[in-house]
Coordinates of C-alpha atoms in Angstrom, one line a residue:
X1270 CA 35.3 -16.1 -16.7
X1271 CA 36.1 -12.5 -16.1
X1272 CA 33.2 -9.7 -16.3
X1273 CA 35.0 -6.8 -17.7
X1274 CA 36.4 -5.4 -21.8
X1275 CA 39.5 -8.7 -21.0
X1276 CA 37.5 -11.2 -20.0
X1277 CA 34.4 -10.8 -22.9
X1278 CA 37.2 -10.9 -25.5
X1279 CA 36.3 -14.3 -25.5
X1280 CA 32.8 -14.5 -26.6
X1281 CA 32.5 -17.9 -27.7
X1282 CA 32.9 -18.8 -24.4
X1283 CA 30.8 -16.5 -22.8
X1284 CA 27.9 -17.3 -25.6
X1285 CA 28.8 -21.1 -25.1
X1286 CA 27.6 -21.0 -21.7
X1287 CA 24.3 -19.3 -22.6
X1288 CA 24.7 -15.6 -22.5
X1289 CA 23.3 -13.1 -24.6
X1290 CA 26.4 -10.2 -25.3
X1291 CA 26.2 -6.5 -26.6
X1292 CA 26.0 -6.5 -30.1
X1293 CA 27.5 -3.2 -30.9
X1294 CA 31.0 -1.2 -30.8
X1295 CA 31.2 -0.6 -26.9
X1296 CA 34.7 1.6 -27.3
X1297 CA 32.9 3.8 -29.8
X1298 CA 29.2 3.7 -28.1
X1299 CA 31.5 5.0 -25.2
X1300 CA 33.5 7.8 -27.0
X1301 CA 30.1 9.2 -28.3
X1302 CA 28.2 9.0 -25.0
X1303 CA 31.0 10.6 -23.0
X1304 CA 31.0 13.7 -25.9
X1305 CA 27.7 14.0 -26.5
X1306 CA 25.3 13.0 -23.3
X1307 CA 21.7 12.4 -23.8
X1308 CA 20.6 10.3 -21.0
X1309 CA 22.0 10.7 -17.0
X1310 CA 20.3 8.2 -14.8
X1311 CA 20.9 9.1 -10.4
X1312 CA 20.5 5.9 -9.0
X1313 CA 21.8 3.2 -10.6
X1314 CA 20.7 0.6 -8.5
X1315 CA 18.9 -2.7 -9.4
X1316 CA 15.6 -1.7 -11.2
X1317 CA 17.8 0.4 -13.3
X1318 CA 19.6 -2.3 -14.5
X1319 CA 17.4 -4.7 -15.0
X1320 CA 15.1 -2.2 -17.3
X1321 CA 16.2 1.5 -18.2
X1322 CA 19.5 0.0 -18.8
X1323 CA 18.9 -3.2 -20.6
X1324 CA 16.3 -1.0 -23.0
X1325 CA 18.8 0.8 -24.1
X1326 CA 21.1 -2.1 -24.7
X1327 CA 18.3 -4.0 -27.1
X1328 CA 18.0 -0.5 -28.8
X1329 CA 22.0 -0.2 -29.1
X1330 CA 22.0 -3.7 -30.4
X1331 CA 19.3 -2.9 -33.0
X1332 CA 21.2 0.9 -34.2
X1333 CA 18.0 2.7 -33.4
X1334 CA 20.2 4.4 -30.4
X1335 CA 23.9 5.3 -30.9
X1336 CA 24.9 6.1 -27.6
X1337 CA 24.6 4.6 -23.5
X1338 CA 23.8 6.4 -20.6
X1339 CA 25.6 8.3 -17.5
X1340 CA 25.0 6.0 -14.4
X1341 CA 24.9 8.0 -11.3
X1342 CA 25.1 6.3 -8.1
X1343 CA 26.9 5.9 -4.3
X1344 CA 30.6 5.5 -4.2
X1345 CA 30.4 1.8 -3.3
X1346 CA 28.4 0.5 -5.7
X1347 CA 30.7 3.0 -8.3
X1348 CA 34.0 1.6 -6.7
X1349 CA 33.4 -1.5 -6.0
X1350 CA 30.9 -3.0 -9.0
X1351 CA 31.2 -0.7 -11.8
X1352 CA 34.4 0.5 -12.6
X1353 CA 36.4 -3.2 -11.5
X1354 CA 34.1 -4.3 -14.3
X1355 CA 34.6 -1.7 -16.7
X1356 CA 30.5 -0.9 -16.2
X1357 CA 29.2 -4.4 -17.2
X1358 CA 26.7 -6.4 -15.4
X1359 CA 24.8 -9.4 -15.8
X1360 CA 20.6 -9.5 -15.8
X1361 CA 19.2 -12.8 -15.0
X1362 CA 15.9 -12.9 -16.4
X1363 CA 13.6 -15.7 -14.0
X1364 CA 10.5 -16.4 -15.8
X1365 CA 7.3 -17.9 -14.8
X1366 CA 8.1 -21.5 -16.7
X1367 CA 11.4 -21.5 -15.0
X1368 CA 13.8 -20.9 -17.8
X1369 CA 16.3 -17.9 -17.1
X1370 CA 17.9 -15.6 -19.6
X1371 CA 21.6 -14.4 -19.2
X1372 CA 22.5 -11.1 -20.6
X1373 CA 25.8 -9.2 -19.8
X1374 CA 24.4 -5.3 -20.6
X1375 CA 26.9 -3.2 -21.3
X1376 CA 25.1 0.0 -22.2
X1377 CA 26.6 1.9 -19.3
X1378 CA 28.9 4.3 -20.8
X1379 CA 30.3 6.3 -17.3
X1380 CA 29.7 5.5 -13.7
X1381 CA 30.0 8.6 -11.5
X1382 CA 29.3 9.5 -7.8
X1383 CA 27.1 12.1 -6.3
X1384 CA 28.5 11.2 -2.6
X1385 CA 30.4 14.0 -0.7
X1386 CA 34.2 14.3 -1.1
X1387 CA 34.2 13.9 -4.5
X1388 CA 34.6 16.9 -6.1
X1389 CA 35.9 16.0 -9.6
X1390 CA 33.2 13.7 -10.5
X1391 CA 30.6 16.6 -9.1
X1392 CA 32.7 18.5 -12.0
X1393 CA 32.2 16.1 -14.6
X1394 CA 28.8 16.0 -13.9
X1395 CA 28.5 19.7 -14.0
X1396 CA 30.2 19.5 -17.3
X1397 CA 27.5 17.0 -18.3
X1398 CA 24.7 19.4 -17.3
X1399 CA 26.1 22.1 -19.4
X1400 CA 26.5 19.4 -23.0
X1401 CA 23.9 20.9 -25.7
X1402 CA 22.7 17.0 -26.3
X1403 CA 21.7 16.5 -23.1
X1404 CA 17.8 15.8 -23.1
X1405 CA 16.9 13.9 -19.8
X1406 CA 18.1 12.9 -16.4
X1407 CA 16.0 10.0 -14.7
X1408 CA 15.5 9.0 -11.2
X1409 CA 15.1 5.5 -9.5
X1410 CA 16.4 7.0 -5.3
X1411 CA 13.4 5.5 -3.8
X1412 CA 10.4 7.5 -2.1
X1413 CA 12.5 9.1 0.3
X1414 CA 15.5 10.1 -1.8
X1415 CA 13.0 13.2 -2.4
X1416 CA 12.0 13.9 1.1
X1417 CA 13.4 17.4 2.5
X1418 CA 11.6 17.2 5.8
X1419 CA 11.7 14.9 8.1
X1420 CA 9.3 13.1 10.7
X1421 CA 8.2 16.6 12.5
X1422 CA 7.6 18.6 9.4
X1423 CA 10.9 20.9 9.4
X1424 CA 13.5 20.5 6.8
X1425 CA 16.4 17.7 7.1
X1426 CA 19.5 19.7 8.3
X1427 CA 21.4 19.1 5.5
X1428 CA 18.3 20.1 3.5
X1429 CA 18.3 23.6 5.6
X1430 CA 22.0 24.4 5.1
X1431 CA 21.6 23.6 1.6
X1432 CA 19.0 26.2 1.8
X1433 CA 20.8 28.7 3.9
X1434 CA 24.2 28.4 2.1
X1435 CA 23.1 28.0 -1.9
X1436 CA 23.9 26.1 -4.5
X1437 CA 28.1 26.2 -4.4
X1438 CA 28.9 23.6 -2.3
X1439 CA 25.4 21.5 -1.4
X1440 CA 26.1 18.4 0.8
X1441 CA 21.8 17.4 0.5
X1442 CA 21.1 14.8 -2.4
X1443 CA 18.1 17.8 -3.8
X1444 CA 20.4 20.2 -3.3
X1445 CA 23.1 18.8 -5.4
X1446 CA 20.9 18.4 -8.2
X1447 CA 19.7 21.6 -8.2
X1448 CA 23.1 22.8 -8.2
X1449 CA 23.5 20.4 -11.2
X1450 CA 20.6 22.3 -12.8
X1451 CA 21.9 25.9 -12.1
X1452 CA 25.3 24.8 -14.3
X1453 CA 22.6 24.3 -16.9
X1454 CA 20.7 27.7 -16.2
X1455 CA 24.0 29.5 -16.3
X1456 CA 25.4 27.8 -19.6
X1457 CA 22.4 29.2 -21.7
X1458 CA 19.2 27.9 -20.0
X1459 CA 19.3 24.6 -21.9
X1460 CA 16.4 22.6 -21.7
X1461 CA 16.0 19.1 -20.3
X1462 CA 13.4 16.6 -18.5
X1463 CA 13.8 15.5 -15.1
X1464 CA 12.0 12.4 -15.4
X1465 CA 11.1 10.6 -12.2
X1466 CA 11.4 7.0 -12.6
X1467 CA 10.3 5.6 -9.1
X1468 CA 7.5 3.9 -7.6
X1469 CA 5.5 6.7 -5.8
X1470 CA 2.9 8.6 -6.9
X1471 CA 2.9 12.1 -9.3
X1472 CA 6.7 11.1 -9.1
X1473 CA 7.6 14.3 -11.6
X1474 CA 5.3 16.2 -8.9
X1475 CA 7.3 15.5 -5.7
X1476 CA 10.6 15.8 -7.9
X1477 CA 9.9 19.0 -9.3
X1478 CA 9.0 20.6 -5.6
X1479 CA 11.4 19.7 -4.2
X1480 CA 13.5 20.9 -6.9
X1481 CA 11.7 24.3 -6.3
X1482 CA 11.6 24.6 -2.9
X1483 CA 15.3 25.3 -3.1
X1484 CA 15.6 27.7 -6.1
X1485 CA 13.1 29.4 -4.7
X1486 CA 15.0 29.7 -1.9
X1487 CA 18.2 30.3 -2.8
X1488 CA 16.8 33.4 -5.9
X1489 CA 14.6 34.5 -2.8
X1490 CA 17.8 35.3 -0.4
X1491 CA 19.8 36.7 -3.7
X1492 CA 22.1 33.2 -3.6
X1493 CA 21.3 32.6 -7.2
X1494 CA 20.1 34.6 -10.4
X1495 CA 16.3 35.5 -10.5
X1496 CA 15.8 33.9 -13.7
X1497 CA 16.4 30.7 -12.3
X1498 CA 13.5 30.1 -10.6
X1499 CA 11.6 30.9 -13.7
X1500 CA 14.2 28.7 -15.7
X1501 CA 12.9 25.7 -13.6
X1502 CA 9.0 26.3 -13.6
X1503 CA 8.8 26.6 -17.1
X1504 CA 7.9 23.3 -18.7
X1505 CA 9.3 24.5 -22.8
X1506 CA 12.5 24.5 -20.4
X1507 CA 12.7 22.3 -17.3
X1508 CA 10.2 19.1 -17.2
X1509 CA 9.2 16.7 -14.7
X1510 CA 7.1 14.5 -16.7
X1511 CA 5.5 11.7 -14.6
X1512 CA 5.6 8.5 -15.0
X1513 CA 4.7 4.5 -13.8
X1514 CA 7.4 2.2 -13.8
X1515 CA 7.0 -1.6 -12.6
X1516 CA 9.2 -4.5 -12.7
X1517 CA 10.4 -6.7 -9.5
X1518 CA 13.8 -7.0 -8.8
X1519 CA 15.1 -8.6 -5.7
X1520 CA 17.9 -8.1 -4.4
X1521 CA 20.9 -10.2 -5.7
X1522 CA 19.7 -14.2 -4.6
X1523 CA 22.0 -16.7 -3.3
X1524 CA 20.9 -19.3 -6.1
X1525 CA 21.5 -17.1 -9.0
X1526 CA 25.1 -16.7 -7.6
X1527 CA 25.5 -19.4 -7.6
X1528 CA 24.0 -20.7 -11.5
X1529 CA 26.6 -17.8 -11.9
X1530 CA 29.4 -19.2 -10.2
X1531 CA 28.6 -22.9 -12.1
X1532 CA 29.1 -21.3 -15.2
X1533 CA 32.6 -20.1 -14.0
X1534 CA 31.8 -16.3 -13.8
X1535 CA 34.4 -15.1 -10.9
X1536 CA 33.8 -12.4 -8.2
X1537 CA 30.1 -12.8 -8.6
X1538 CA 29.6 -11.8 -4.5
X1539 CA 26.9 -9.6 -3.3
X1540 CA 28.0 -6.8 -1.4
X1541 CA 26.0 -5.2 1.8
X1542 CA 26.6 -1.2 1.6
X1543 CA 27.1 1.2 4.4
X1544 CA 23.2 2.0 3.9
X1545 CA 22.1 -2.3 4.0
X1546 CA 21.5 -2.4 0.8
X1547 CA 22.1 -6.1 -1.5
X1548 CA 24.2 -4.6 -5.0
X1549 CA 26.2 -7.4 -7.5
X1550 CA 27.6 -7.5 -10.4
X1551 CA 24.6 -9.2 -11.4
X1552 CA 21.0 -8.2 -10.8
X1553 CA 17.9 -10.8 -11.0
X1554 CA 14.2 -9.5 -11.8
X1555 CA 10.8 -11.0 -13.4
X1556 CA 10.3 -10.9 -17.3
X1557 CA 7.3 -8.9 -17.3
X1558 CA 7.9 -5.0 -17.0
X1559 CA 5.7 -1.2 -17.5
X1560 CA 7.3 1.9 -17.9
X1561 CA 4.6 4.9 -18.7
X1562 CA 6.0 8.3 -19.3
X1563 CA 4.3 11.4 -19.9
X1564 CA 6.2 12.5 -23.5
X1565 CA 7.0 16.1 -21.6
X1566 CA 11.1 16.7 -23.2
X1567 CA 11.8 20.0 -24.2
X1568 CA 14.8 19.0 -25.3
X1569 CA 13.7 16.3 -27.5
X1570 CA 13.9 12.0 -26.9
X1571 CA 15.5 9.0 -28.1
X1572 CA 13.3 6.7 -29.3
X1573 CA 12.6 4.4 -26.0
X1574 CA 9.2 3.6 -27.7
X1575 CA 10.7 1.6 -29.6
X1576 CA 12.1 -0.5 -26.7
X1577 CA 8.8 -1.1 -25.4
X1578 CA 8.1 1.6 -23.5
X1579 CA 4.9 3.6 -23.3
X1580 CA 4.7 7.4 -24.2
X1581 CA 1.4 9.0 -23.9
X1582 CA 0.0 12.3 -22.0
X1583 CA -0.1 12.9 -18.0
X1584 CA -3.7 11.9 -17.2
X1585 CA -3.1 8.9 -19.1
X1586 CA 0.0 8.0 -17.0
X1587 CA -1.9 9.3 -13.6
X1588 CA -4.4 6.6 -14.4
X1589 CA -2.1 3.7 -14.6
X1590 CA 0.0 5.0 -11.9
X1591 CA -3.2 5.2 -9.7
X1592 CA -4.3 1.3 -11.2
X1593 CA -0.8 0.1 -10.2
X1594 CA 0.1 1.5 -6.9
X1595 CA -3.0 2.7 -5.2
X1596 CA -5.0 -0.5 -6.2
X1597 CA -3.9 -3.5 -8.2
X1598 CA -0.2 -4.5 -7.2
X1599 CA 1.5 -2.2 -4.5
X1600 CA -1.2 -2.7 -1.8
X1601 CA -0.8 -6.3 -2.6
X1602 CA 2.9 -6.2 -2.1
X1603 CA 2.8 -4.2 0.9
X1604 CA 0.2 -7.3 2.5
X1605 CA 2.8 -9.7 1.8
X1606 CA 5.4 -8.0 3.0
X1607 CA 3.9 -7.8 6.9
X1608 CA 2.6 -11.3 7.5
X1609 CA 5.1 -12.6 5.5
X1610 CA 7.4 -11.1 8.1
X1611 CA 4.9 -11.8 10.8
X1612 CA 4.3 -15.4 9.9
X1613 CA 8.2 -16.4 9.4
X1614 CA 7.9 -16.4 5.4
X1615 CA 11.0 -15.8 3.3
X1616 CA 9.7 -15.7 -0.2
X1617 CA 7.1 -13.7 -1.8
X1618 CA 5.9 -16.5 -3.7
X1619 CA 5.7 -18.7 -0.6
X1620 CA 3.1 -16.9 0.9
X1621 CA 0.3 -17.3 -2.6
X1622 CA 0.2 -20.9 -1.0
X1623 CA -0.9 -19.5 1.8
X1624 CA -4.9 -19.4 2.5
X1625 CA -5.4 -17.0 4.7
X1626 CA -2.5 -14.5 2.8
X1627 CA -4.1 -15.3 0.1
X1628 CA -7.4 -14.4 0.2
X1629 CA -5.9 -11.8 1.7
X1630 CA -4.6 -10.0 -1.2
X1631 CA -7.5 -11.0 -3.7
X1632 CA -9.7 -9.3 -1.0
X1633 CA -7.8 -6.2 -1.3
X1634 CA -7.2 -6.5 -5.1
X1635 CA -10.7 -7.4 -6.7
X1636 CA -13.1 -6.7 -3.9
X1637 CA -11.9 -3.1 -2.5
X1638 CA -9.4 -2.0 -5.0
X1639 CA -10.9 -2.6 -8.0
X1640 CA -14.1 -0.9 -7.5
X1641 CA -12.1 2.3 -6.9
X1642 CA -9.2 1.3 -9.7
X1643 CA -9.1 3.8 -12.5
X1644 CA -9.5 2.4 -16.1
X1645 CA -6.5 3.5 -18.1
X1646 CA -7.3 2.4 -21.2
X1647 CA -3.9 1.3 -22.5
X1648 CA -3.9 -1.2 -19.9
X1649 CA -7.0 -3.1 -18.8
X1650 CA -7.3 -3.0 -14.6
X1651 CA -8.9 -6.9 -14.5
X1652 CA -6.5 -8.6 -16.7
X1653 CA -2.9 -6.2 -14.9
X1654 CA -4.5 -7.8 -11.8
X1655 CA -5.3 -11.3 -13.0
X1656 CA -1.5 -11.1 -14.0
X1657 CA -0.3 -9.6 -10.9
X1658 CA -2.4 -12.4 -9.2
X1659 CA -1.7 -15.6 -10.8
X1660 CA 1.9 -15.3 -12.5
X1661 CA 3.9 -12.5 -11.0
X1662 CA 3.5 -13.3 -7.5
X1663 CA 3.3 -16.8 -7.7
X1664 CA 6.6 -17.0 -9.8
X1665 CA 7.9 -19.7 -7.8
X1666 CA 11.6 -18.8 -9.6
X1667 CA 11.5 -14.8 -8.6
X1668 CA 13.5 -14.9 -5.2
X1669 CA 11.8 -12.0 -3.8
X1670 CA 11.5 -11.5 0.2
X1671 CA 8.8 -9.9 2.6
X1672 CA 11.5 -8.5 4.6
X1673 CA 12.9 -6.5 1.0
X1674 CA 9.5 -5.4 0.3
X1675 CA 8.3 -4.0 3.8
X1676 CA 11.6 -1.4 3.7
X1677 CA 10.2 2.5 4.0
X1678 CA 6.4 0.4 4.7
X1679 CA 5.2 4.5 6.3
X1680 CA 6.4 6.3 3.2
X1681 CA 4.0 4.1 1.4
X1682 CA 1.2 3.7 3.4
X1683 CA -0.8 7.0 2.5
X1684 CA -0.8 6.2 -1.4
X1685 CA -0.8 2.3 -1.2
X1686 CA -4.5 2.1 1.1
X1687 CA -4.9 6.1 1.9
X1688 CA -6.0 6.9 -1.5
X1689 CA -8.7 3.6 -1.7
X1690 CA -9.7 5.2 1.4
X1691 CA -10.7 8.5 0.3
X1692 CA -11.7 7.0 -2.4
X1693 CA -14.6 5.6 -0.5
X1694 CA -15.3 8.3 1.5
X1695 CA -16.2 10.1 -1.2
X1696 CA -18.3 7.2 -3.2
X1697 CA -21.9 7.8 -3.4
X1698 CA -22.2 4.2 -3.9
X1699 CA -19.5 2.5 -1.7
X1700 CA -19.0 2.5 2.5
X1701 CA -15.7 3.0 3.9
X1702 CA -16.9 0.5 6.9
X1703 CA -17.2 -2.3 4.4
X1704 CA -13.2 -2.5 4.0
X1705 CA -11.7 -5.3 5.9
X1706 CA -8.5 -6.3 4.2
X1707 CA -7.4 -2.8 4.5
X1708 CA -7.6 -1.6 7.9
X1709 CA -6.1 -5.5 8.8
X1710 CA -3.0 -4.6 6.9
X1711 CA -2.5 -1.3 8.1
X1712 CA -3.0 -3.4 12.3
X1713 CA -0.4 -5.8 10.5
X1714 CA 1.8 -2.8 10.2
X1715 CA 1.7 -2.3 14.0
X1716 CA 2.0 -5.2 14.9
X1717 CA 5.2 -5.6 12.3
X1718 CA 7.0 -2.7 14.2
X1719 CA 6.9 -4.6 17.9
X1720 CA 9.7 -6.5 16.0
X1721 CA 8.2 -9.8 17.0
X1722 CA 6.8 -12.6 14.9
X1723 CA 3.8 -14.5 15.6
X1724 CA 5.8 -17.1 17.6
X1725 CA 7.5 -14.6 20.2
X1726 CA 10.7 -14.5 18.2
X1727 CA 12.5 -11.3 17.5
X1728 CA 13.4 -9.7 14.3
X1729 CA 15.4 -7.4 12.9
X1730 CA 12.7 -4.3 11.4
X1731 CA 13.4 -3.3 7.6
X1732 CA 14.8 0.4 7.9
X1733 CA 12.5 2.9 7.3
X1734 CA 12.5 6.7 7.9
X1735 CA 9.8 7.3 10.9
X1736 CA 11.0 3.9 13.5
X1737 CA 12.2 7.3 15.4
X1738 CA 9.1 8.5 15.6
X1739 CA 7.1 5.3 16.0
X1740 CA 8.8 3.3 18.5
X1741 CA 7.3 5.8 21.7
X1742 CA 4.3 4.5 20.8
X1743 CA 5.2 1.0 19.7
X1744 CA 7.1 0.4 22.6
X1745 CA 4.1 0.3 24.5
X1746 CA 2.8 -2.4 23.1
X1747 CA 2.8 -6.3 24.7
X1748 CA 1.9 -9.6 23.4
X1749 CA -0.5 -9.8 26.2
X1750 CA -4.6 -9.4 25.8
X1751 CA -3.9 -7.3 28.7
X1752 CA -3.5 -3.5 27.2
X1753 CA -5.4 -1.0 26.0
X1754 CA -4.4 -1.0 22.5
X1755 CA -6.5 2.4 21.6
X1756 CA -4.9 4.2 24.9
X1757 CA -1.2 3.3 23.4
X1758 CA -1.9 3.5 19.1
X1759 CA -4.1 6.5 19.2
X1760 CA -1.5 9.6 18.1
X1761 CA 0.0 7.3 15.6
X1762 CA -3.7 6.8 14.1
X1763 CA -4.0 10.6 13.8
X1764 CA -0.8 10.6 11.4
X1765 CA -2.2 11.7 8.3
X1766 CA 1.6 12.0 7.0
X1767 CA 1.6 8.4 7.5
X1768 CA -2.1 6.7 6.6
X1769 CA -3.0 9.5 3.8
X1770 CA -5.7 10.4 6.1
X1771 CA -6.7 10.5 9.6
X1772 CA -8.0 6.6 10.8
X1773 CA -10.5 7.8 13.6
X1774 CA -12.1 10.9 11.0
X1775 CA -12.5 8.1 8.1
X1776 CA -14.1 6.0 10.8
X1777 CA -11.5 3.2 10.5
X1778 CA -9.7 3.5 13.6
X1779 CA -12.2 1.4 15.7
X1780 CA -11.2 -1.7 13.3
X1781 CA -7.8 -1.3 13.4
X1782 CA -7.9 -1.2 16.8
X1783 CA -10.0 -4.4 17.2
X1784 CA -7.6 -6.0 15.1
X1785 CA -4.3 -5.2 16.4
X1786 CA -5.6 -6.3 19.8
X1787 CA -6.6 -9.4 18.7
X1788 CA -2.8 -9.7 16.6
X1789 CA -1.4 -8.7 20.4
X1790 CA -3.3 -11.0 22.6
X1791 CA -0.5 -13.5 22.8
X1792 CA 1.6 -16.1 20.4
X1793 CA -0.3 -17.5 17.3
X1794 CA -2.6 -14.6 17.6
X1795 CA -1.3 -12.8 14.1
X1796 CA -2.3 -16.4 12.1
X1797 CA -5.4 -16.4 14.4
X1798 CA -6.8 -12.8 13.2
X1799 CA -6.1 -13.5 10.1
X1800 CA -7.5 -16.5 9.3
X1801 CA -10.9 -15.1 11.3
X1802 CA -11.2 -12.3 9.3
X1803 CA -10.7 -13.8 6.5
X1804 CA -13.4 -16.0 6.9
X1805 CA -15.7 -13.9 7.8

């Protein structure tokens, strides 16, 4: 079976194989979307396809909306996946009871790329941004997608070039976004919501600050009209809502690919992009999903709440996001990813059968996280955490890997652990020195950066933008008892940009150094240190 318009004409064949198909006139939907787009999404990767695109598919099926989404991603994804398949893809939902749900999603009406050298597509995006109908631009470009400074705090070279040259031929990602906003400003200061849906704290603020850096520089240097700054800083014109997203979407798994091949679907092989991301004509994901959004849309919005999204005020989004990112899910994932890599695990769910690792994540969640977790009112932290630890992470049908989750950990520690450390520091009843799970994970991450597992075997580190900065210190660590760990890693422990705090000022440097000293004592030392710490 072919995943494209021609192949899907034989609906009976697909439905007989157990696939749910679009129930709307896709040709008419596509035409309406291109003429009057209301939603353009940047970063059309796995989570977008498994979540937002599927929500819109369901709303199209129900007649709640009559238009789809315009997706923007890298040229490899567009040229090798989207365009040959007429923007269709397959969502395989892997449920904890072992059942699967297979859906052909067709809600993407148009695919474009923001990569350099694609002037025609960038002009098309400018055209879209001048449309009265456009209500929102959303983003899942990962935390590092918003970074405009390097590890040393200075502007990246591409960012600096755009700040100096202006909006006409931007080369950086956020520079291009700002150029699109300038086109909307010049078309009549038309309102829009710029909605970061990435898994990071106060994501709307992060996006707004990045955008404002460009716009302020352009206006101050007479590279853009002075009114552009007033436009993007006026929330009645341009809003940057906060959101909290939660859905586990691992990289395309071989078992799912084999299942699709058994259904006689052609061309299911994943592709590893130049940036070492995994993309495929299908996406596999868990059933559970949350997307809580600050209801700030100056040009209106579709009725996405009918698709299960939750709209509320910024304070509630903040509470939900802090609950999930700082205490009840993301810190647990980081712990699993670090120790999973060190101890040779290839699947996240398998780690929950390891008593030492299971005790570690339960300690971080129940004992260290819940005491400072904020109750948002719409989701109880204890209930959320129970679901994470008892249903979601142990799901044996979810092929998620520690090697995927450990990607970009340096960009995550400040929020996932630094916020909790600060909460303990500021508390009148909690003592930061009682923490043991969190400093053990921080030490474990530094041990991970040695790129040697607990058996002494080398492995490839997952991508991380701070590797070059950290490498000089980490290179000094060896698997031996005869080393002064403290003197080697002291500069790292002071890096607030990584940990969110200076670990010396926080009173945790000694504990982190102690754990790391123990974990570098030789082969098997990670296991001994973990088990001993969790028994104490």
